[in-house]
mmCIF file of C-alpha atoms in Angstrom:
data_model
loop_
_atom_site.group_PDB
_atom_site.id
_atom_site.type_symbol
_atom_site.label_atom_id
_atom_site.label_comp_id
_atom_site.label_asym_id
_atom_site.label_seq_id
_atom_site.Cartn_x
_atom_site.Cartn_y
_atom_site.Cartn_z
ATOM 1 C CA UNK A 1 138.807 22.493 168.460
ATOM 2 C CA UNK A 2 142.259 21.112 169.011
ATOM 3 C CA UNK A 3 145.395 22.970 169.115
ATOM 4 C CA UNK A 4 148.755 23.084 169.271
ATOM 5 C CA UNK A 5 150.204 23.821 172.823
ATOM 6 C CA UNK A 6 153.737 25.961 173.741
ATOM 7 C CA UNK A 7 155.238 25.717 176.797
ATOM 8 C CA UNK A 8 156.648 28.529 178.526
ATOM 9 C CA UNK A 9 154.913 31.490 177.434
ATOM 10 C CA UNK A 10 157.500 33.659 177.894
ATOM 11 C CA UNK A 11 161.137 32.879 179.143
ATOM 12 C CA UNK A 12 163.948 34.953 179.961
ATOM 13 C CA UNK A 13 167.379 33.560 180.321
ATOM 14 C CA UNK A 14 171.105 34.458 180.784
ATOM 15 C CA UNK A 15 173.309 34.184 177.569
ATOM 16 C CA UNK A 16 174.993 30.992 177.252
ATOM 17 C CA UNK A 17 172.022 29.103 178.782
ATOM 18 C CA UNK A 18 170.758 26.116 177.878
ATOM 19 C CA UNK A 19 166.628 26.563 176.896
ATOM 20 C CA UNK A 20 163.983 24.191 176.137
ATOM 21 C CA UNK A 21 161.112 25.144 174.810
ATOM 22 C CA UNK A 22 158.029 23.041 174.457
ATOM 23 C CA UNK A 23 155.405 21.897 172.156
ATOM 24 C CA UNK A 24 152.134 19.881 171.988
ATOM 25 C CA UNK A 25 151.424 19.529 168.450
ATOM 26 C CA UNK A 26 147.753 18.092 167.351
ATOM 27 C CA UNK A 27 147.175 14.308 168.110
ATOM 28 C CA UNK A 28 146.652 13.070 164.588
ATOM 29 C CA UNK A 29 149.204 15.373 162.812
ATOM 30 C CA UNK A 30 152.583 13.749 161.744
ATOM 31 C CA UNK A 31 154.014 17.066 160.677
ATOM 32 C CA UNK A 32 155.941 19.306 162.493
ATOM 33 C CA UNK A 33 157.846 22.504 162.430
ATOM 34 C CA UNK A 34 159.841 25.059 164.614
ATOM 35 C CA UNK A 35 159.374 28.825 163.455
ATOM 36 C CA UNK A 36 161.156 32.230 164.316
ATOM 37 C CA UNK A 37 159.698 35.290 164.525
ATOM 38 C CA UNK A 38 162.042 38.253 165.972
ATOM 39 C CA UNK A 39 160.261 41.084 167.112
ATOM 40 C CA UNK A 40 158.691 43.305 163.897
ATOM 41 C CA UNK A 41 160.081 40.851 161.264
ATOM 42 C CA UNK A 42 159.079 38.043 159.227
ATOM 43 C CA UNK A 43 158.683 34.284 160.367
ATOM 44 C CA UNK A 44 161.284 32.169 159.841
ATOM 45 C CA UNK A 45 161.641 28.744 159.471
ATOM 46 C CA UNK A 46 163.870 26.489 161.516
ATOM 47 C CA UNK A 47 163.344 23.291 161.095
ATOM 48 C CA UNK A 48 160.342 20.321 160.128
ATOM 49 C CA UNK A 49 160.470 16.864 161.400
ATOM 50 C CA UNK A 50 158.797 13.776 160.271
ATOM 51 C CA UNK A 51 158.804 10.197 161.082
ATOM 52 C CA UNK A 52 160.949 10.682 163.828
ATOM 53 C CA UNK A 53 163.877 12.507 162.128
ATOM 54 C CA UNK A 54 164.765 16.481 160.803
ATOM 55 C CA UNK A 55 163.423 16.622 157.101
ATOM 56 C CA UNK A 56 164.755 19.759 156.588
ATOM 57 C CA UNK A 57 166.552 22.696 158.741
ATOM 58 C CA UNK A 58 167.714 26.404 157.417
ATOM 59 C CA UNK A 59 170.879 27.945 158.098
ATOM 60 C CA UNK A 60 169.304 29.632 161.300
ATOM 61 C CA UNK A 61 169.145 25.939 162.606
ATOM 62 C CA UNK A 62 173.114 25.524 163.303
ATOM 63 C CA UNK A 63 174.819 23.169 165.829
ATOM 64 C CA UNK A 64 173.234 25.101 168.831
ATOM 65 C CA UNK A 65 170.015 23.934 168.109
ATOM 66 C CA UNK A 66 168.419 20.892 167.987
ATOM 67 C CA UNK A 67 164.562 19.015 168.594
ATOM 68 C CA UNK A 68 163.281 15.880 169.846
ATOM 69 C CA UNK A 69 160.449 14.129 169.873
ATOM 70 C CA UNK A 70 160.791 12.528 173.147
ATOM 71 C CA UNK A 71 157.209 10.725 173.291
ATOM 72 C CA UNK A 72 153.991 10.351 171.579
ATOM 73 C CA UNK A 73 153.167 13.780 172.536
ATOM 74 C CA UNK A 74 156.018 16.465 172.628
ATOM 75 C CA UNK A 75 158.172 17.885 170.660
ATOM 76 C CA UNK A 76 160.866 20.211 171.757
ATOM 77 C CA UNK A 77 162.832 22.720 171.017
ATOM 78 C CA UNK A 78 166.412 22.990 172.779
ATOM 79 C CA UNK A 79 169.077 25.427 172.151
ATOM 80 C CA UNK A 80 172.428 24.765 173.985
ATOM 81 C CA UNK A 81 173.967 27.869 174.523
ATOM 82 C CA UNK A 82 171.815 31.029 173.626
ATOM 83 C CA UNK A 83 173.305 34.181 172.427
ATOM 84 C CA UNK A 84 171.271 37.668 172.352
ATOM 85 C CA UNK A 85 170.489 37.416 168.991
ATOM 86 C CA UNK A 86 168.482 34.324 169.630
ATOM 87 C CA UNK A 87 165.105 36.777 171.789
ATOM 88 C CA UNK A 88 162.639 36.276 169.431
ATOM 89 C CA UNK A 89 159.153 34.532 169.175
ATOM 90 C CA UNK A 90 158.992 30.765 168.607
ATOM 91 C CA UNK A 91 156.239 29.092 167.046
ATOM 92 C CA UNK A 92 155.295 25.401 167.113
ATOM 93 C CA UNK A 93 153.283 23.960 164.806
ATOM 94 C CA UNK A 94 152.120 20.706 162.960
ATOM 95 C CA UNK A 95 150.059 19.238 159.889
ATOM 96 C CA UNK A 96 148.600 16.475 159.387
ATOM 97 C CA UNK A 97 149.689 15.839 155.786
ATOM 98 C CA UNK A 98 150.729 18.050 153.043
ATOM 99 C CA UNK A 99 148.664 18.164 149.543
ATOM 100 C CA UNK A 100 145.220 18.780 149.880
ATOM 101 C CA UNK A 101 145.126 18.603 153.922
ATOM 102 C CA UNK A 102 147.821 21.122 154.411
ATOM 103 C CA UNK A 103 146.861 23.623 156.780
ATOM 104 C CA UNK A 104 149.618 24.468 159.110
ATOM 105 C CA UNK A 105 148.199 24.913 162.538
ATOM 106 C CA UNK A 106 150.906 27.020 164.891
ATOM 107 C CA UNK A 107 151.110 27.238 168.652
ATOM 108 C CA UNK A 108 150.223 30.781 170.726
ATOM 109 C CA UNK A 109 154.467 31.163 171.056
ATOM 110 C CA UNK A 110 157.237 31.119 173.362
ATOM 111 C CA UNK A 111 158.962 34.531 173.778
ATOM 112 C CA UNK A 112 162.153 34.045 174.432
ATOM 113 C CA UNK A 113 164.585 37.056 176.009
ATOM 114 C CA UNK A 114 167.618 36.271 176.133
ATOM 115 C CA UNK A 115 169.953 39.069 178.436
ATOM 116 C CA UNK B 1 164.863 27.015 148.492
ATOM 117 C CA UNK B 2 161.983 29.431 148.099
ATOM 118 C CA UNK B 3 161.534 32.797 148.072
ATOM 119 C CA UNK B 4 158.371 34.804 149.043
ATOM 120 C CA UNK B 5 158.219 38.769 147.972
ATOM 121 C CA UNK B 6 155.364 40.702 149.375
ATOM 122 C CA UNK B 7 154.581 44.067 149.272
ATOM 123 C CA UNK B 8 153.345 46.649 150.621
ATOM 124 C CA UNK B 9 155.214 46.620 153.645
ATOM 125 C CA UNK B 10 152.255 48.824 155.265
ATOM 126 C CA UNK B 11 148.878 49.783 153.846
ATOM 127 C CA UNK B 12 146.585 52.239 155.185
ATOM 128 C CA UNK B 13 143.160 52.683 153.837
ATOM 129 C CA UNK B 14 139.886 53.847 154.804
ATOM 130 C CA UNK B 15 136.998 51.909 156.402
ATOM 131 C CA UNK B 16 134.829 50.753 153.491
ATOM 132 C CA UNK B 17 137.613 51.119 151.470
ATOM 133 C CA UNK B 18 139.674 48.074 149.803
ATOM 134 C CA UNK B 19 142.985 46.193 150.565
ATOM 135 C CA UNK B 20 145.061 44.716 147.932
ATOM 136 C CA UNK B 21 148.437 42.610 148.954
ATOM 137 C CA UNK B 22 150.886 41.177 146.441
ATOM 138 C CA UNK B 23 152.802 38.118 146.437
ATOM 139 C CA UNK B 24 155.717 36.718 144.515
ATOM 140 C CA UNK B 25 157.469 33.260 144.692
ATOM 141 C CA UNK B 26 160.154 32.021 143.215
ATOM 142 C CA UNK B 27 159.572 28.033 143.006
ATOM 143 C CA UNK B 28 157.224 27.184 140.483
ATOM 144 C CA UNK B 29 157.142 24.000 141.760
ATOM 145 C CA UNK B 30 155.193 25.621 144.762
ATOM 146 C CA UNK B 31 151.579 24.850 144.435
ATOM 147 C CA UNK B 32 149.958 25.469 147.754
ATOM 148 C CA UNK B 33 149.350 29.584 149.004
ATOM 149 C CA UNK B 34 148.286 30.465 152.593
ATOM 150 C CA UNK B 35 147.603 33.587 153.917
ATOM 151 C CA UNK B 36 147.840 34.114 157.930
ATOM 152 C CA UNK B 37 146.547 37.081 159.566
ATOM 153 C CA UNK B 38 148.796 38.034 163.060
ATOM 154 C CA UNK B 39 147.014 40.581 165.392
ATOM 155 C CA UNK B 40 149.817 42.057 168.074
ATOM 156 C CA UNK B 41 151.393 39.440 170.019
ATOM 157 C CA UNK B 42 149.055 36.645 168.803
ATOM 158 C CA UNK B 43 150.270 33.634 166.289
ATOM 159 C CA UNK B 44 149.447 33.386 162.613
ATOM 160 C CA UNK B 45 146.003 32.436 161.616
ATOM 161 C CA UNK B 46 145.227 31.061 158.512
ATOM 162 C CA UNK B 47 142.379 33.252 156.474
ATOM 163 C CA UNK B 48 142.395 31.994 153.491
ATOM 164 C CA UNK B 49 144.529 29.504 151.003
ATOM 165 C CA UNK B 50 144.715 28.653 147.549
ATOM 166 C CA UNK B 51 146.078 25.669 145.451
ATOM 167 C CA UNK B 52 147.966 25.868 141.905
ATOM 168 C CA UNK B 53 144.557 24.088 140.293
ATOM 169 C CA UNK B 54 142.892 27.103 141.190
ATOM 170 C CA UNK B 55 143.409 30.499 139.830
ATOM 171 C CA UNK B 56 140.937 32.391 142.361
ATOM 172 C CA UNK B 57 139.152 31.844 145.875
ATOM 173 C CA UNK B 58 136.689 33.946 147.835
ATOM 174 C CA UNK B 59 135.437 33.867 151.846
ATOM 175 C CA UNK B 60 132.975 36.635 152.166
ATOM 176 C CA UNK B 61 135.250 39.340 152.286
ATOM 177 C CA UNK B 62 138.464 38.240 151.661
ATOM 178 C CA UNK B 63 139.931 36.805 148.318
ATOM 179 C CA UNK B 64 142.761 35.300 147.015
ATOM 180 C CA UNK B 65 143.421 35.201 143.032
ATOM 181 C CA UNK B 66 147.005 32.750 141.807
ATOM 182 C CA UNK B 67 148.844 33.422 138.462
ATOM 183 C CA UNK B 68 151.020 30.564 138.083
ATOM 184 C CA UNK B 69 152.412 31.844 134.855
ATOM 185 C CA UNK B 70 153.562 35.123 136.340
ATOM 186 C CA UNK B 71 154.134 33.189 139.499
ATOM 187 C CA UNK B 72 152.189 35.549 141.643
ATOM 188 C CA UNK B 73 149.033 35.771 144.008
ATOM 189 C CA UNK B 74 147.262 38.464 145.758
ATOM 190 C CA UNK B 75 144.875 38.843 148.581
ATOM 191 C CA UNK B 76 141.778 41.256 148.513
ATOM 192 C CA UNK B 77 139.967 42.337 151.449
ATOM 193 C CA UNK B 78 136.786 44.196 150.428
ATOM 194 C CA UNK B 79 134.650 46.269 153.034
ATOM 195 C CA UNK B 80 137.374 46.321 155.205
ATOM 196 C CA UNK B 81 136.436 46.954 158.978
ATOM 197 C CA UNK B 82 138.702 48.173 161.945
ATOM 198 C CA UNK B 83 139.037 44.688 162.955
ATOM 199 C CA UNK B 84 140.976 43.846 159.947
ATOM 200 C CA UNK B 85 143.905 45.806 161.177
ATOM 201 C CA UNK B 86 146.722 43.765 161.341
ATOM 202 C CA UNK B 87 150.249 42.293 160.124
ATOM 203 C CA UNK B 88 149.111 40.180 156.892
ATOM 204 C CA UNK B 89 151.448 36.834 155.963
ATOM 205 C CA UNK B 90 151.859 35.623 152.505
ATOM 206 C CA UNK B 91 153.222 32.282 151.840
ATOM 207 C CA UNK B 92 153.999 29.369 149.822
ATOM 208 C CA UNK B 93 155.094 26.120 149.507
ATOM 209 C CA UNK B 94 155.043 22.629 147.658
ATOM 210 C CA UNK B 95 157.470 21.068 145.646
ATOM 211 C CA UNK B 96 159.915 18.469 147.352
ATOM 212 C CA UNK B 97 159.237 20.247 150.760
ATOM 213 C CA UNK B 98 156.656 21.028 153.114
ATOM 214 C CA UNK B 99 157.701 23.790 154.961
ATOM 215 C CA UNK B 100 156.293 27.242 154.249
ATOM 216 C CA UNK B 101 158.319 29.563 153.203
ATOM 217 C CA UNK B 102 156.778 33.298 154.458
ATOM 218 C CA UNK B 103 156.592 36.829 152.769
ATOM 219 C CA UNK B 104 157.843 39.505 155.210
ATOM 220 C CA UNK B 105 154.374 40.647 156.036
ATOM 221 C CA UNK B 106 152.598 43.961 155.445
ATOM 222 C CA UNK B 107 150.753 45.804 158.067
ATOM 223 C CA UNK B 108 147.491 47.037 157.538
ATOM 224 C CA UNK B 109 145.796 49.769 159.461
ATOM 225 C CA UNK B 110 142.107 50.604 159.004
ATOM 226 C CA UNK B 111 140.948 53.822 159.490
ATOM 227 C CA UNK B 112 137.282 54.346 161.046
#
């Protein structure tokens, strides 16, 4: 069955680094999404992207933080300079359409600790 | 943007027993429901999901009932097993987005 892919699994980092985190979303989905999930609380969303651009972002999603699409395959994650309250869980994932085929599929995570 | 209430926060019942979880939204131009079940450390997994043409849906032990009107759903877990402990997601979403827009989750325990 395919699935969405997140690369690292876990990373820890110094504030003020620069992270990147990773994503493989399924082949035939054109749908995809960054979540947040810090430790014991609800997921969040970040941001979606579609056809190559940001369809929508929340007010987490601020000037530190931004995602590309650099091939036919990845989709990334990349915030510039982290801060502590950025550690959380970070989930990937993609749809194929919305409507009637709108199941979102989400990636195993990317814990990030930030010190 | 919308806005997903759920409640309980935590829900403890006995095995055999029932579990009921409640769901508001605010945008009732919403019209698609998921519900993800997260075990410790794992992602979301979708259990079950409803549409706003369809006011109830069952999966063997699990259940999901919509009132549009009140602008509320629920999720019922019958026979519920040891396995079924976990943190429970509501959601919702529809309108001129497609992001999903989650409930803060309620953690069930089941006791053997």
């Amino acid at each position: 069955e395919p699935e969405v892919t997140q690369t690292p699994s876990h990373q820890v980092t110094q504030m003020g680094q620069e992270v990147i985190l990773r994503c493989v979303p399924i082949s035939n989905h054109l749908y995809f999404y960054w979540y947040r999930q810090i430790l014991g609380q609800k997921v969040e969303f970040l941001v979606s992207f579609y056809n190559n651009e940001i369809s929508e972002k929340s007010e987490i999603f601020d000037d530190q933080f931004s995602v590309e699409r650099p091939d036919g395959s990845n989709f990334t994650l990349k915030i510039r300079s982290t801060k502590l309250e950025d550690s959380a869980m970070y989930f990937c994932a993609s749809m194929r359409a919305p409507g009637a085929a709108g199941e979102l599929f989400f990636g195993e995570g990317s814990r990030l600790t930030v010190l | 943007g919308e806005n997903v209430e759920q409640h309980p926060s935590t829900l403890s019942v006995q095995e055999g027993d029932s579990a009921v979880i409640k769901c508001t939204y605010s945008d009732s131009a919403s019209n698609y429901f998921p519900w993800y079940k997260q075990e410790l450390g794992k992602r979301p997994q979708l259990i079950i999901d409803i549409r706003s043409n369809v006011g109830e849906k069952k999966d063997q032990r699990i259940a999901v009932t919509l009132n549009k009107t009140a602008k509320h759903f629920s999720l019922h877990i019958t026979e519920t097993q040891p396995e079924d402990s976990a943190v429970y997601f509501c959601a919702a979403s529809g309108g001129d987005d497609y992001k999903l827009s989650f409930g803060a989750g309620t953690t069930v325990t089941v006791r053997a």
